[in-house]
Short mmCIF file of C-alpha atoms in Angstrom, two decimals:
data_model
loop_
_atom_site.label_atom_id
_atom_site.label_comp_id
_atom_site.label_asym_id
_atom_site.label_seq_id
_atom_site.Cartn_x
_atom_site.Cartn_y
_atom_site.Cartn_z
CA UNK K 218 -22.05 -53.12 -80.22
CA UNK K 219 -24.86 -51.10 -78.66
CA UNK K 220 -25.68 -49.75 -82.12
CA UNK K 221 -26.34 -53.29 -83.36
CA UNK K 222 -28.50 -54.18 -80.36
CA UNK K 223 -30.62 -51.06 -80.85
CA UNK K 224 -31.17 -51.96 -84.51
CA UNK K 225 -32.13 -55.55 -83.69
CA UNK K 226 -34.44 -54.64 -80.83
CA UNK K 227 -36.20 -51.80 -82.63
CA UNK K 228 -36.67 -53.26 -86.10
CA UNK K 229 -40.08 -54.87 -85.60
CA UNK K 230 -41.47 -51.82 -83.81
CA UNK K 231 -40.25 -49.60 -86.66
CA UNK K 232 -42.13 -51.76 -89.16
CA UNK K 233 -45.29 -51.56 -87.10
CA UNK K 234 -45.13 -47.78 -86.68
CA UNK K 235 -44.21 -47.01 -90.30
CA UNK K 236 -47.12 -48.97 -91.74
CA UNK K 237 -48.08 -52.03 -93.70
CA UNK K 238 -45.75 -51.20 -96.63
CA UNK K 239 -42.82 -52.15 -94.42
CA UNK K 240 -41.70 -55.76 -93.99
CA UNK K 241 -39.53 -57.36 -91.33
CA UNK K 242 -37.58 -60.60 -91.59
CA UNK K 243 -35.45 -62.31 -88.94
CA UNK K 244 -32.86 -65.06 -89.20
CA UNK K 245 -31.43 -67.07 -86.30
CA UNK K 246 -28.57 -69.54 -86.75
CA UNK K 247 -27.03 -71.85 -84.16
CA UNK K 248 -23.78 -73.50 -85.19
CA UNK K 249 -20.87 -75.58 -83.98
CA UNK K 250 -17.63 -76.58 -85.60
CA UNK K 251 -13.88 -77.09 -85.60
CA UNK K 252 -11.12 -74.57 -86.41
CA UNK K 253 -7.59 -75.91 -87.00
CA UNK K 254 -5.95 -72.48 -86.49
CA UNK K 255 -8.13 -70.32 -84.24
CA UNK K 256 -5.90 -67.24 -84.23
CA UNK K 257 -4.45 -67.72 -87.71
CA UNK K 258 -0.88 -67.69 -86.37
CA UNK K 259 2.14 -68.89 -88.33
CA UNK K 260 3.70 -70.82 -85.42
CA UNK K 261 2.13 -72.37 -82.33
CA UNK K 262 -1.22 -73.09 -83.96
CA UNK K 263 -4.17 -73.74 -81.64
CA UNK K 264 -7.03 -75.93 -82.84
CA UNK K 265 -10.36 -75.97 -81.04
CA UNK K 266 -14.05 -76.61 -81.30
CA UNK K 267 -16.49 -73.71 -81.13
CA UNK K 268 -20.14 -72.76 -80.94
CA UNK K 269 -21.85 -69.61 -82.17
CA UNK K 270 -25.21 -67.87 -82.15
CA UNK K 271 -26.13 -65.52 -85.01
CA UNK K 272 -29.11 -63.18 -85.23
CA UNK K 273 -30.08 -60.81 -88.04
CA UNK K 274 -33.04 -58.60 -88.79
CA UNK K 275 -34.00 -56.88 -92.04
CA UNK K 276 -36.53 -54.06 -92.28
CA UNK K 277 -37.43 -53.07 -95.84
CA UNK K 278 -39.86 -51.03 -97.85
CA UNK K 279 -40.21 -51.55 -101.60
CA UNK K 280 -42.70 -50.06 -104.02
CA UNK K 281 -42.67 -49.12 -107.70
CA UNK K 282 -40.50 -46.05 -107.03
CA UNK K 283 -38.35 -46.48 -103.95
CA UNK K 284 -36.42 -49.09 -102.03
CA UNK K 285 -35.27 -48.66 -98.42
CA UNK K 286 -33.59 -51.39 -96.37
CA UNK K 287 -32.09 -51.59 -92.89
CA UNK K 288 -30.06 -54.68 -91.98
CA UNK K 289 -28.52 -55.46 -88.60
CA UNK K 290 -26.73 -58.60 -87.48
CA UNK K 291 -24.76 -59.84 -84.49
CA UNK K 292 -22.84 -63.07 -83.82
CA UNK K 293 -21.30 -64.43 -80.62
CA UNK K 294 -18.60 -67.11 -81.07
CA UNK K 295 -17.19 -69.08 -78.15
CA UNK K 296 -14.28 -71.52 -78.36
CA UNK K 297 -14.45 -74.42 -75.95
CA UNK K 298 -11.14 -75.39 -74.40
CA UNK K 299 -7.72 -74.97 -75.99
CA UNK K 300 -7.97 -71.31 -77.02
CA UNK K 301 -10.49 -70.15 -74.38
CA UNK K 302 -11.44 -67.25 -76.69
CA UNK K 303 -14.69 -65.57 -77.63
CA UNK K 304 -15.57 -63.01 -80.30
CA UNK K 305 -18.55 -60.71 -80.74
CA UNK K 306 -19.06 -59.46 -84.31
CA UNK K 307 -21.84 -57.56 -86.03
CA UNK K 308 -22.89 -54.62 -88.12
CA UNK K 309 -25.62 -52.28 -89.35
CA UNK K 310 -26.31 -51.15 -92.93
CA UNK K 311 -28.90 -48.71 -94.29
CA UNK K 312 -29.45 -48.43 -98.05
CA UNK K 313 -31.94 -46.62 -100.28
CA UNK K 314 -32.55 -45.99 -103.98
CA UNK K 315 -34.90 -43.92 -106.13
CA UNK K 316 -36.34 -44.95 -108.52
CA UNK K 317 -35.90 -48.58 -107.52
CA UNK K 318 -35.22 -49.89 -111.05
CA UNK K 319 -33.82 -46.72 -112.64
CA UNK K 320 -35.84 -43.97 -114.26
CA UNK K 321 -36.25 -41.86 -117.38
CA UNK K 322 -34.45 -38.79 -116.04
CA UNK K 323 -32.51 -39.45 -112.84
CA UNK K 324 -31.62 -42.33 -110.52
CA UNK K 325 -29.80 -42.20 -107.18
CA UNK K 326 -28.77 -44.65 -104.50
CA UNK K 327 -27.14 -44.26 -101.10
CA UNK K 328 -25.69 -46.52 -98.42
CA UNK K 329 -24.18 -46.07 -94.98
CA UNK K 330 -22.74 -48.85 -92.85
CA UNK K 331 -20.84 -49.82 -89.72
CA UNK K 332 -19.31 -53.23 -89.03
CA UNK K 333 -17.15 -54.74 -86.30
CA UNK K 334 -15.53 -57.99 -87.37
CA UNK K 335 -12.68 -60.24 -86.22
CA UNK K 336 -11.07 -62.66 -88.65
CA UNK K 337 -7.75 -64.22 -89.59
CA UNK K 338 -5.49 -61.84 -91.54
CA UNK K 339 -3.27 -63.89 -93.85
CA UNK K 340 -0.82 -60.99 -94.35
CA UNK K 341 0.02 -60.77 -90.65
CA UNK K 342 -0.72 -64.34 -89.58
CA UNK K 343 -2.99 -63.16 -86.76
CA UNK K 344 -6.67 -62.77 -85.95
CA UNK K 345 -7.33 -59.03 -86.11
CA UNK K 346 -10.43 -57.05 -85.19
CA UNK K 347 -11.50 -54.44 -87.76
CA UNK K 348 -14.06 -51.69 -87.14
CA UNK K 349 -15.11 -50.38 -90.54
CA UNK K 350 -17.62 -47.68 -91.38
CA UNK K 351 -18.45 -45.42 -94.26
CA UNK K 352 -21.03 -43.99 -96.64
CA UNK K 353 -21.61 -43.99 -100.38
CA UNK K 354 -23.84 -41.83 -102.59
CA UNK K 355 -24.21 -42.35 -106.34
CA UNK K 356 -26.48 -41.28 -109.12
CA UNK K 357 -27.12 -41.21 -112.85
CA UNK K 358 -28.70 -38.48 -114.97
CA UNK K 359 -30.17 -39.39 -118.34
CA UNK K 360 -30.28 -36.68 -121.01
CA UNK K 361 -31.73 -39.16 -123.56
CA UNK K 362 -33.32 -42.63 -123.39
CA UNK K 363 -29.88 -44.21 -123.86
CA UNK K 364 -27.21 -41.71 -122.81
CA UNK K 365 -26.40 -40.03 -119.53
CA UNK K 366 -23.83 -39.16 -116.88
CA UNK K 367 -23.10 -41.06 -113.69
CA UNK K 368 -21.07 -40.37 -110.59
CA UNK K 369 -20.48 -41.47 -107.01
CA UNK K 370 -18.53 -40.65 -103.87
CA UNK K 371 -17.54 -43.21 -101.24
CA UNK K 372 -15.74 -42.60 -97.95
CA UNK K 373 -14.51 -45.49 -95.80
CA UNK K 374 -12.48 -46.05 -92.61
CA UNK K 375 -10.98 -49.38 -91.46
CA UNK K 376 -9.77 -49.11 -87.86
CA UNK K 377 -7.53 -51.92 -86.49
CA UNK K 378 -6.03 -49.87 -83.65
CA UNK K 379 -7.45 -51.93 -80.79
CA UNK K 380 -5.13 -54.78 -81.82
CA UNK K 381 -2.16 -52.45 -82.33
CA UNK K 382 -2.41 -52.22 -86.13
CA UNK K 383 -3.02 -49.35 -88.54
CA UNK K 384 -6.09 -47.36 -89.52
CA UNK K 385 -6.79 -46.90 -93.23
CA UNK K 386 -8.93 -44.08 -94.63
CA UNK K 387 -10.06 -43.69 -98.22
CA UNK K 388 -12.20 -41.39 -100.34
CA UNK K 389 -13.18 -42.44 -103.88
CA UNK K 390 -14.89 -40.15 -106.40
CA UNK K 391 -16.09 -41.43 -109.79
CA UNK K 392 -17.64 -39.72 -112.78
CA UNK K 393 -18.28 -40.71 -116.38
CA UNK K 394 -20.49 -40.90 -119.45
CA UNK K 395 -22.87 -43.86 -119.70
CA UNK K 396 -24.79 -45.44 -122.55
CA UNK K 397 -27.46 -48.15 -122.72
CA UNK K 398 -26.20 -50.85 -125.09
CA UNK K 399 -29.04 -53.26 -124.34
CA UNK K 400 -32.22 -53.28 -122.18
CA UNK K 401 -31.21 -53.10 -118.48
CA UNK K 402 -27.53 -53.05 -119.45
CA UNK K 403 -25.20 -50.03 -119.58
CA UNK K 404 -21.56 -49.28 -120.18
CA UNK K 405 -19.69 -46.17 -119.08
CA UNK K 406 -16.36 -44.55 -119.71
CA UNK K 407 -15.27 -43.27 -116.31
CA UNK K 408 -12.57 -41.51 -114.37
CA UNK K 409 -11.98 -42.16 -110.68
CA UNK K 410 -9.86 -40.36 -108.11
CA UNK K 411 -9.05 -42.36 -104.98
CA UNK K 412 -7.29 -40.75 -102.02
CA UNK K 413 -6.16 -43.06 -99.23
CA UNK K 414 -3.86 -43.02 -96.24
CA UNK K 415 -2.52 -45.41 -93.61
CA UNK K 416 -1.07 -44.42 -90.25
CA UNK K 417 1.09 -47.57 -90.12
CA UNK K 418 4.73 -46.77 -89.29
CA UNK K 419 5.35 -43.10 -90.06
CA UNK K 420 2.31 -43.07 -92.35
CA UNK K 421 1.77 -43.26 -96.12
CA UNK K 422 -0.51 -41.23 -98.41
CA UNK K 423 -1.69 -42.54 -101.77
CA UNK K 424 -3.29 -40.93 -104.82
CA UNK K 425 -4.80 -43.16 -107.52
CA UNK K 426 -6.02 -41.96 -110.94
CA UNK K 427 -8.13 -44.56 -112.75
CA UNK K 428 -9.40 -44.45 -116.35
CA UNK K 429 -11.54 -47.33 -117.54
CA UNK K 430 -14.60 -48.84 -119.18
CA UNK K 431 -17.31 -50.25 -116.92
CA UNK K 432 -20.19 -52.53 -117.85
CA UNK K 433 -23.01 -52.94 -115.37
CA UNK K 434 -26.52 -54.28 -115.11
CA UNK K 435 -27.62 -57.06 -117.46
CA UNK K 436 -24.64 -57.87 -119.66
CA UNK K 437 -26.49 -60.63 -121.54
CA UNK K 438 -29.69 -62.63 -121.22
CA UNK K 439 -28.06 -64.77 -118.49
CA UNK K 440 -25.17 -62.65 -117.10
CA UNK K 441 -25.57 -59.74 -114.69
CA UNK K 442 -23.15 -57.75 -112.56
CA UNK K 443 -20.42 -55.14 -112.76
CA UNK K 444 -17.02 -55.22 -114.49
CA UNK K 445 -14.28 -52.58 -114.88
CA UNK K 446 -11.20 -52.76 -117.11
CA UNK K 447 -8.82 -49.83 -117.21
CA UNK K 448 -5.49 -48.21 -116.43
CA UNK K 449 -4.36 -47.02 -112.99
CA UNK K 450 -1.67 -44.54 -112.00
CA UNK K 451 -0.76 -44.74 -108.31
CA UNK K 452 1.55 -42.45 -106.33
CA UNK K 453 2.67 -43.05 -102.73
CA UNK K 454 4.30 -40.58 -100.38
CA UNK K 455 5.59 -41.01 -96.81
CA UNK K 456 6.99 -44.25 -95.43
CA UNK K 457 6.72 -45.57 -98.99
CA UNK K 458 7.66 -43.19 -101.81
CA UNK K 459 7.15 -44.40 -105.39
CA UNK K 460 4.70 -44.35 -108.29
CA UNK K 461 3.38 -47.07 -110.57
CA UNK K 462 1.20 -47.33 -113.68
CA UNK K 463 -0.53 -50.55 -114.62
CA UNK K 464 -3.82 -52.29 -115.41
CA UNK K 465 -6.78 -52.44 -113.08
CA UNK K 466 -9.46 -55.12 -113.30
CA UNK K 467 -12.45 -55.63 -111.03
CA UNK K 468 -15.49 -57.81 -111.67
CA UNK K 469 -18.48 -59.24 -109.85
CA UNK K 470 -20.50 -61.26 -112.37
CA UNK K 471 -23.29 -63.82 -111.99
CA UNK K 472 -24.24 -66.32 -114.69
CA UNK K 473 -27.70 -67.86 -114.26
CA UNK K 474 -27.57 -70.92 -116.48
CA UNK K 475 -30.96 -72.16 -115.27
CA UNK K 476 -33.25 -71.73 -112.26
CA UNK K 477 -31.34 -74.62 -110.66
CA UNK K 478 -27.73 -73.56 -111.41
CA UNK K 479 -25.75 -70.32 -111.23
CA UNK K 480 -22.11 -69.26 -111.02
CA UNK K 481 -20.49 -66.10 -109.60
CA UNK K 482 -17.06 -64.81 -110.67
CA UNK K 483 -15.06 -62.16 -108.80
CA UNK K 484 -11.82 -60.55 -110.03
CA UNK K 485 -9.52 -57.96 -108.42
CA UNK K 486 -6.21 -56.32 -109.35
CA UNK K 487 -5.48 -53.19 -107.29
CA UNK K 488 -3.31 -51.58 -104.61
CA UNK K 489 -4.25 -51.70 -100.93
CA UNK K 490 -2.74 -51.16 -97.49
CA UNK K 491 -2.11 -54.18 -95.27
CA UNK K 492 -2.98 -54.20 -91.57
CA UNK K 493 0.48 -52.90 -90.58
CA UNK K 494 0.49 -50.21 -93.28
CA UNK K 495 2.48 -51.95 -96.03
CA UNK K 496 1.62 -51.01 -99.62
CA UNK K 497 0.30 -54.21 -101.20
CA UNK K 498 -0.63 -55.05 -104.78
CA UNK K 499 -3.39 -57.66 -104.68
CA UNK K 500 -4.45 -59.89 -107.56
CA UNK K 501 -7.22 -62.42 -106.94
CA UNK K 502 -9.96 -64.47 -108.55
CA UNK K 503 -12.91 -66.26 -106.95
CA UNK K 504 -15.49 -68.64 -108.42
CA UNK K 505 -18.65 -69.85 -106.69
CA UNK K 506 -20.98 -72.51 -108.10
CA UNK K 507 -24.47 -73.17 -106.76
CA UNK K 508 -26.79 -76.02 -107.64
CA UNK K 509 -30.35 -76.68 -106.50
CA UNK K 510 -30.84 -80.46 -106.54
CA UNK K 511 -34.51 -80.24 -105.66
CA UNK K 512 -36.49 -81.50 -102.66
CA UNK K 513 -34.85 -78.83 -100.48
CA UNK K 514 -31.25 -79.91 -101.16
CA UNK K 515 -28.65 -77.36 -102.37
CA UNK K 516 -24.89 -77.63 -102.85
CA UNK K 517 -22.25 -74.92 -103.25
CA UNK K 518 -18.57 -75.03 -104.23
CA UNK K 519 -16.14 -72.12 -103.77
CA UNK K 520 -12.59 -71.80 -105.07
CA UNK K 521 -10.35 -68.76 -104.99
CA UNK K 522 -6.73 -67.83 -105.31
CA UNK K 523 -4.49 -64.84 -105.50
CA UNK K 524 -1.17 -63.14 -104.94
CA UNK K 525 -0.17 -60.30 -102.62
CA UNK K 526 3.05 -58.44 -103.46
CA UNK K 527 4.43 -56.28 -100.65
CA UNK K 528 6.58 -53.18 -101.13
CA UNK K 529 9.63 -53.14 -98.86
CA UNK K 530 11.95 -50.41 -97.63
CA UNK K 531 14.82 -52.91 -97.85
CA UNK K 532 15.70 -53.65 -101.48
CA UNK K 533 17.22 -57.01 -100.62
CA UNK K 534 13.96 -58.26 -99.11
CA UNK K 535 11.04 -58.99 -101.42
CA UNK K 536 7.89 -60.66 -100.13
CA UNK K 537 5.20 -62.30 -102.22
CA UNK K 538 2.36 -64.41 -100.81
CA UNK K 539 0.31 -66.86 -102.90
CA UNK K 540 -2.87 -68.33 -101.43
CA UNK K 541 -5.67 -70.75 -102.22
CA UNK K 542 -9.10 -70.88 -100.64
CA UNK K 543 -11.35 -73.88 -101.30
CA UNK K 544 -14.68 -74.50 -99.64
CA UNK K 545 -18.12 -75.90 -100.05
CA UNK K 546 -21.41 -76.55 -98.31
CA UNK K 547 -24.47 -78.73 -98.45
CA UNK K 548 -27.78 -77.28 -97.28
CA UNK K 549 -31.06 -79.04 -96.68
CA UNK K 550 -34.25 -77.02 -96.17
CA UNK K 551 -36.91 -78.84 -94.20
CA UNK K 552 -39.35 -76.02 -95.03
CA UNK K 553 -39.01 -72.52 -96.43
CA UNK K 554 -38.07 -71.39 -92.91
CA UNK K 555 -35.89 -74.15 -91.42
CA UNK K 556 -32.57 -75.38 -92.80
CA UNK K 557 -29.48 -77.41 -91.87
CA UNK K 558 -26.08 -76.59 -93.43
CA UNK K 559 -22.75 -78.46 -93.38
CA UNK K 560 -19.77 -76.38 -94.57
CA UNK K 561 -16.00 -76.75 -94.85
CA UNK K 562 -13.25 -74.26 -95.82
CA UNK K 563 -9.54 -74.78 -96.40
CA UNK K 564 -7.06 -71.90 -96.75
CA UNK K 565 -3.36 -72.17 -97.52
CA UNK K 566 -1.02 -69.18 -97.88
CA UNK K 567 2.56 -69.76 -99.03
CA UNK K 568 5.02 -66.90 -98.74
CA UNK K 569 8.42 -66.25 -100.33
CA UNK K 570 9.48 -66.06 -96.68
CA UNK K 571 8.76 -69.64 -95.45
CA UNK K 572 8.30 -68.47 -91.85
CA UNK K 573 5.24 -66.50 -93.00
CA UNK K 574 3.25 -69.50 -94.34
CA UNK K 575 -0.29 -69.90 -92.93
CA UNK K 576 -2.74 -72.81 -93.14
CA UNK K 577 -6.26 -73.17 -91.76
CA UNK K 578 -9.22 -75.54 -92.01
CA UNK K 579 -12.71 -74.78 -90.65
CA UNK K 580 -15.65 -77.22 -90.56
CA UNK K 581 -19.08 -76.18 -89.29
CA UNK K 582 -22.63 -77.46 -88.90
CA UNK K 583 -25.35 -74.80 -88.83
CA UNK K 584 -29.03 -74.95 -88.12
CA UNK K 585 -31.18 -71.91 -88.76
CA UNK K 586 -34.65 -70.56 -89.26
CA UNK K 587 -36.10 -67.49 -90.95
CA UNK K 588 -39.27 -65.85 -89.70
#
């Protein structure tokens, strides 16, 4: 956590030293609420009230060519009575791009991050702390106004060892040919190689080959985002030993119907490792609707669902979890800086093994200010 504190404490001084082209923004949020399943356990649920204090700082520099941004945040959560628990979460992220909006010849972007977070893991039915860190570098080279080549490399580590669970490491490399099919919109035919491993149990290594078509940028006059549709071949070796070929779909799309209303759609269908090292095929969809009612009042509705299919070493045992996540919030802004937000989330996970069902409801009231 010392890394987060250094970033928060030094951000404003950085902006002052680096010059007037740098901007600093802070956000402070004080909240209280109720959690019906504090530790996310399957049996012996503990419900409790809680309070939290959140602080973030963003230092950024943007001009016609470059964009650089440093973000740090930290949150202390304290439960009052029944659970007698407290959690300290936070992270730091540094990102940069050149040119900021793409260029005639070459464009690159980079990001490095570190985050320490504790949350309920539906697979295990426990609250698990995850320390994740990594770096990504990507770029695109244009050999004509419309055509070019793009590529990226992303390394990531998710460490859950402090709670007795596995550590997952992955390295993803992508390359492909891209073409501009409309202003600010591009598609690319790409190949990706993803190498990952989990030290859960006796350990499992995975190799994924992915061939697909990706559309990114401005897909239409009102839709922006990134979408990939393709075919994946996955091979696993170690504790789990098998191979599988199937479709892969990922999407993160935003539809801006008007200045007052927008919708975001997220899709995922891919293999992953669970916290204890199980090979898991995850399929999920998430929809978020936002509406600005005017006079400082905004509403948001979130609904998501999915299925997690777990590989097992025992043929007679097959586990499949289906879950729903429904939430919403109402926010009122007194000014551009001060706001009050009431939010509620409900999660229900039903497993083919009834003893592994999990349910949770969280209600919170937050008051914050940006300066």
